[in-house]
PDB file of C-alpha atoms in Angstrom:
ATOM      1  CA  UNK A   1       0.192  -0.035   0.164  1.00 91.00           C
ATOM      2  CA  UNK A   2       2.695   2.730   0.987  1.00 94.00           C
ATOM      3  CA  UNK A   3       3.784   1.783  -2.699  1.00 96.00           C
ATOM      4  CA  UNK A   4       1.028   2.327  -4.698  1.00 96.00           C
ATOM      5  CA  UNK A   5       0.950   5.651  -2.181  1.00 96.00           C
ATOM      6  CA  UNK A   6       4.049   7.086  -2.975  1.00 96.00           C
ATOM      7  CA  UNK A   7       3.661   6.352  -6.646  1.00 97.00           C
ATOM      8  CA  UNK A   8       0.767   7.157  -7.161  1.00 97.00           C
ATOM      9  CA  UNK A   9       1.244  10.771  -5.207  1.00 96.00           C
ATOM     10  CA  UNK A  10       4.423  10.982  -7.676  1.00 96.00           C
ATOM     11  CA  UNK A  11       2.658  11.024 -10.772  1.00 96.00           C
ATOM     12  CA  UNK A  12      -0.131  12.554  -9.276  1.00 97.00           C
ATOM     13  CA  UNK A  13      -2.608   9.812 -10.548  1.00 97.00           C
ATOM     14  CA  UNK A  14      -4.949   7.981  -7.747  1.00 96.00           C
ATOM     15  CA  UNK A  15      -3.942   4.502  -6.511  1.00 96.00           C
ATOM     16  CA  UNK A  16      -7.527   3.106  -7.880  1.00 95.00           C
ATOM     17  CA  UNK A  17      -5.543   4.296 -11.389  1.00 95.00           C
ATOM     18  CA  UNK A  18      -2.478   2.414 -10.650  1.00 95.00           C
ATOM     19  CA  UNK A  19      -4.692  -0.681 -10.217  1.00 95.00           C
ATOM     20  CA  UNK A  20      -7.283  -0.113 -12.745  1.00 93.00           C
ATOM     21  CA  UNK A  21      -6.994  -1.960 -15.896  1.00 91.00           C
ATOM     22  CA  UNK A  22      -6.616   1.164 -17.559  1.00 90.00           C
ATOM     23  CA  UNK A  23      -3.986   0.322 -20.509  1.00 91.00           C
ATOM     24  CA  UNK A  24      -3.628   4.499 -20.989  1.00 93.00           C
ATOM     25  CA  UNK A  25       0.309   5.153 -20.656  1.00 92.00           C
ATOM     26  CA  UNK A  26      -0.413   7.971 -18.219  1.00 92.00           C
ATOM     27  CA  UNK A  27      -1.623   4.690 -15.520  1.00 95.00           C
ATOM     28  CA  UNK A  28       0.517   1.400 -17.104  1.00 95.00           C
ATOM     29  CA  UNK A  29       4.372   3.297 -16.330  1.00 96.00           C
ATOM     30  CA  UNK A  30       3.240   4.167 -12.639  1.00 97.00           C
ATOM     31  CA  UNK A  31       1.764   0.920 -12.206  1.00 97.00           C
ATOM     32  CA  UNK A  32       5.411  -1.188 -13.651  1.00 97.00           C
ATOM     33  CA  UNK A  33       6.995   0.668 -11.097  1.00 97.00           C
ATOM     34  CA  UNK A  34       5.005   0.109  -8.308  1.00 97.00           C
ATOM     35  CA  UNK A  35       5.257  -3.165  -9.561  1.00 97.00           C
ATOM     36  CA  UNK A  36       8.519  -3.330  -9.882  1.00 97.00           C
ATOM     37  CA  UNK A  37       9.393  -1.713  -6.556  1.00 97.00           C
ATOM     38  CA  UNK A  38       6.687  -3.801  -4.676  1.00 96.00           C
ATOM     39  CA  UNK A  39       9.080  -7.384  -5.878  1.00 96.00           C
ATOM     40  CA  UNK A  40      12.555  -5.081  -5.062  1.00 96.00           C
ATOM     41  CA  UNK A  41      11.447  -3.890  -2.074  1.00 95.00           C
ATOM     42  CA  UNK A  42       9.156  -6.867  -0.126  1.00 94.00           C
ATOM     43  CA  UNK A  43       9.108 -10.381   0.606  1.00 94.00           C
ATOM     44  CA  UNK A  44       5.669 -10.892  -1.509  1.00 94.00           C
ATOM     45  CA  UNK A  45       5.419 -13.310  -3.689  1.00 95.00           C
ATOM     46  CA  UNK A  46       3.934 -12.525  -7.411  1.00 95.00           C
ATOM     47  CA  UNK A  47       0.464 -14.280  -6.805  1.00 95.00           C
ATOM     48  CA  UNK A  48       0.240 -11.705  -4.209  1.00 96.00           C
ATOM     49  CA  UNK A  49       1.484  -8.040  -5.852  1.00 96.00           C
ATOM     50  CA  UNK A  50      -1.098  -9.501  -8.526  1.00 95.00           C
ATOM     51  CA  UNK A  51      -3.816  -9.470  -6.243  1.00 96.00           C
ATOM     52  CA  UNK A  52      -2.748  -5.918  -4.896  1.00 94.00           C
ATOM     53  CA  UNK A  53      -3.064  -4.863  -7.786  1.00 95.00           C
ATOM     54  CA  UNK A  54      -6.547  -5.676  -9.229  1.00 93.00           C
ATOM     55  CA  UNK A  55      -6.143  -9.610  -9.179  1.00 94.00           C
ATOM     56  CA  UNK A  56      -3.705  -9.401 -11.995  1.00 93.00           C
ATOM     57  CA  UNK A  57      -2.637 -12.763 -13.210  1.00 93.00           C
ATOM     58  CA  UNK A  58       1.233 -13.379 -11.685  1.00 92.00           C
ATOM     59  CA  UNK A  59       2.922 -13.736 -15.504  1.00 94.00           C
ATOM     60  CA  UNK A  60       1.707  -9.711 -15.990  1.00 94.00           C
ATOM     61  CA  UNK A  61       3.396  -8.928 -12.884  1.00 96.00           C
ATOM     62  CA  UNK A  62       6.684 -10.780 -14.608  1.00 96.00           C
ATOM     63  CA  UNK A  63       6.125  -8.599 -17.393  1.00 96.00           C
ATOM     64  CA  UNK A  64       5.840  -5.277 -15.414  1.00 96.00           C
ATOM     65  CA  UNK A  65       9.149  -5.822 -14.195  1.00 96.00           C
ATOM     66  CA  UNK A  66      10.868  -7.550 -17.572  1.00 97.00           C
ATOM     67  CA  UNK A  67       9.351  -3.801 -18.685  1.00 97.00           C
ATOM     68  CA  UNK A  68      11.268  -1.792 -15.844  1.00 97.00           C
ATOM     69  CA  UNK A  69      14.517  -3.605 -16.062  1.00 97.00           C
ATOM     70  CA  UNK A  70      14.831  -3.344 -19.659  1.00 97.00           C
ATOM     71  CA  UNK A  71      14.508   0.145 -19.347  1.00 96.00           C
ATOM     72  CA  UNK A  72      17.065   0.239 -16.602  1.00 96.00           C
ATOM     73  CA  UNK A  73      19.884  -1.977 -19.143  1.00 97.00           C
ATOM     74  CA  UNK A  74      18.661   0.239 -21.986  1.00 96.00           C
ATOM     75  CA  UNK A  75      19.846   3.641 -19.599  1.00 95.00           C
ATOM     76  CA  UNK A  76      16.667   4.982 -19.233  1.00 95.00           C
ATOM     77  CA  UNK A  77      17.665   7.416 -17.107  1.00 96.00           C
ATOM     78  CA  UNK A  78      13.897   9.128 -16.736  1.00 96.00           C
ATOM     79  CA  UNK A  79      12.803   5.118 -15.281  1.00 96.00           C
ATOM     80  CA  UNK A  80      15.864   5.074 -13.061  1.00 96.00           C
ATOM     81  CA  UNK A  81      16.149   8.375 -11.135  1.00 97.00           C
ATOM     82  CA  UNK A  82      12.017   7.876 -10.555  1.00 96.00           C
ATOM     83  CA  UNK A  83      13.024   4.496  -9.310  1.00 97.00           C
ATOM     84  CA  UNK A  84      16.204   5.757  -7.612  1.00 96.00           C
ATOM     85  CA  UNK A  85      14.074   8.574  -5.897  1.00 96.00           C
ATOM     86  CA  UNK A  86      11.101   6.538  -4.669  1.00 97.00           C
ATOM     87  CA  UNK A  87      13.659   3.429  -3.032  1.00 96.00           C
ATOM     88  CA  UNK A  88      14.952   6.104  -1.398  1.00 95.00           C
ATOM     89  CA  UNK A  89      11.631   7.627  -0.236  1.00 94.00           C
ATOM     90  CA  UNK A  90      10.001   4.077   0.925  1.00 93.00           C
ATOM     91  CA  UNK A  91      12.925   3.269   2.718  1.00 90.00           C
ATOM     92  CA  UNK A  92      13.247   6.211   4.844  1.00 91.00           C
ATOM     93  CA  UNK A  93       9.720   6.193   5.702  1.00 82.00           C
ATOM     94  CA  UNK A  94      10.121   2.567   7.486  1.00 68.00           C
TER      95      UNK A  94
END
């Protein structure tokens, strides 16, 4: 929940938007980032994360992770900076 809230605040969208079935880029990029952070910062299983994101299948969780990993490997500085910033914020909040 903290990750969803942090990402929704960063992007100025609602947590419901992140959990929605919408495929608008406005919501998919934040959703991918939130899922990636859940995998990176929590002990939650892929199935649990999927449930927290609107009942998504574990394969969707893997696809979100792979999307972000690919962006990072390709040197997408914007995504990298957002993830670093949110990770730092979330770790400070704990």
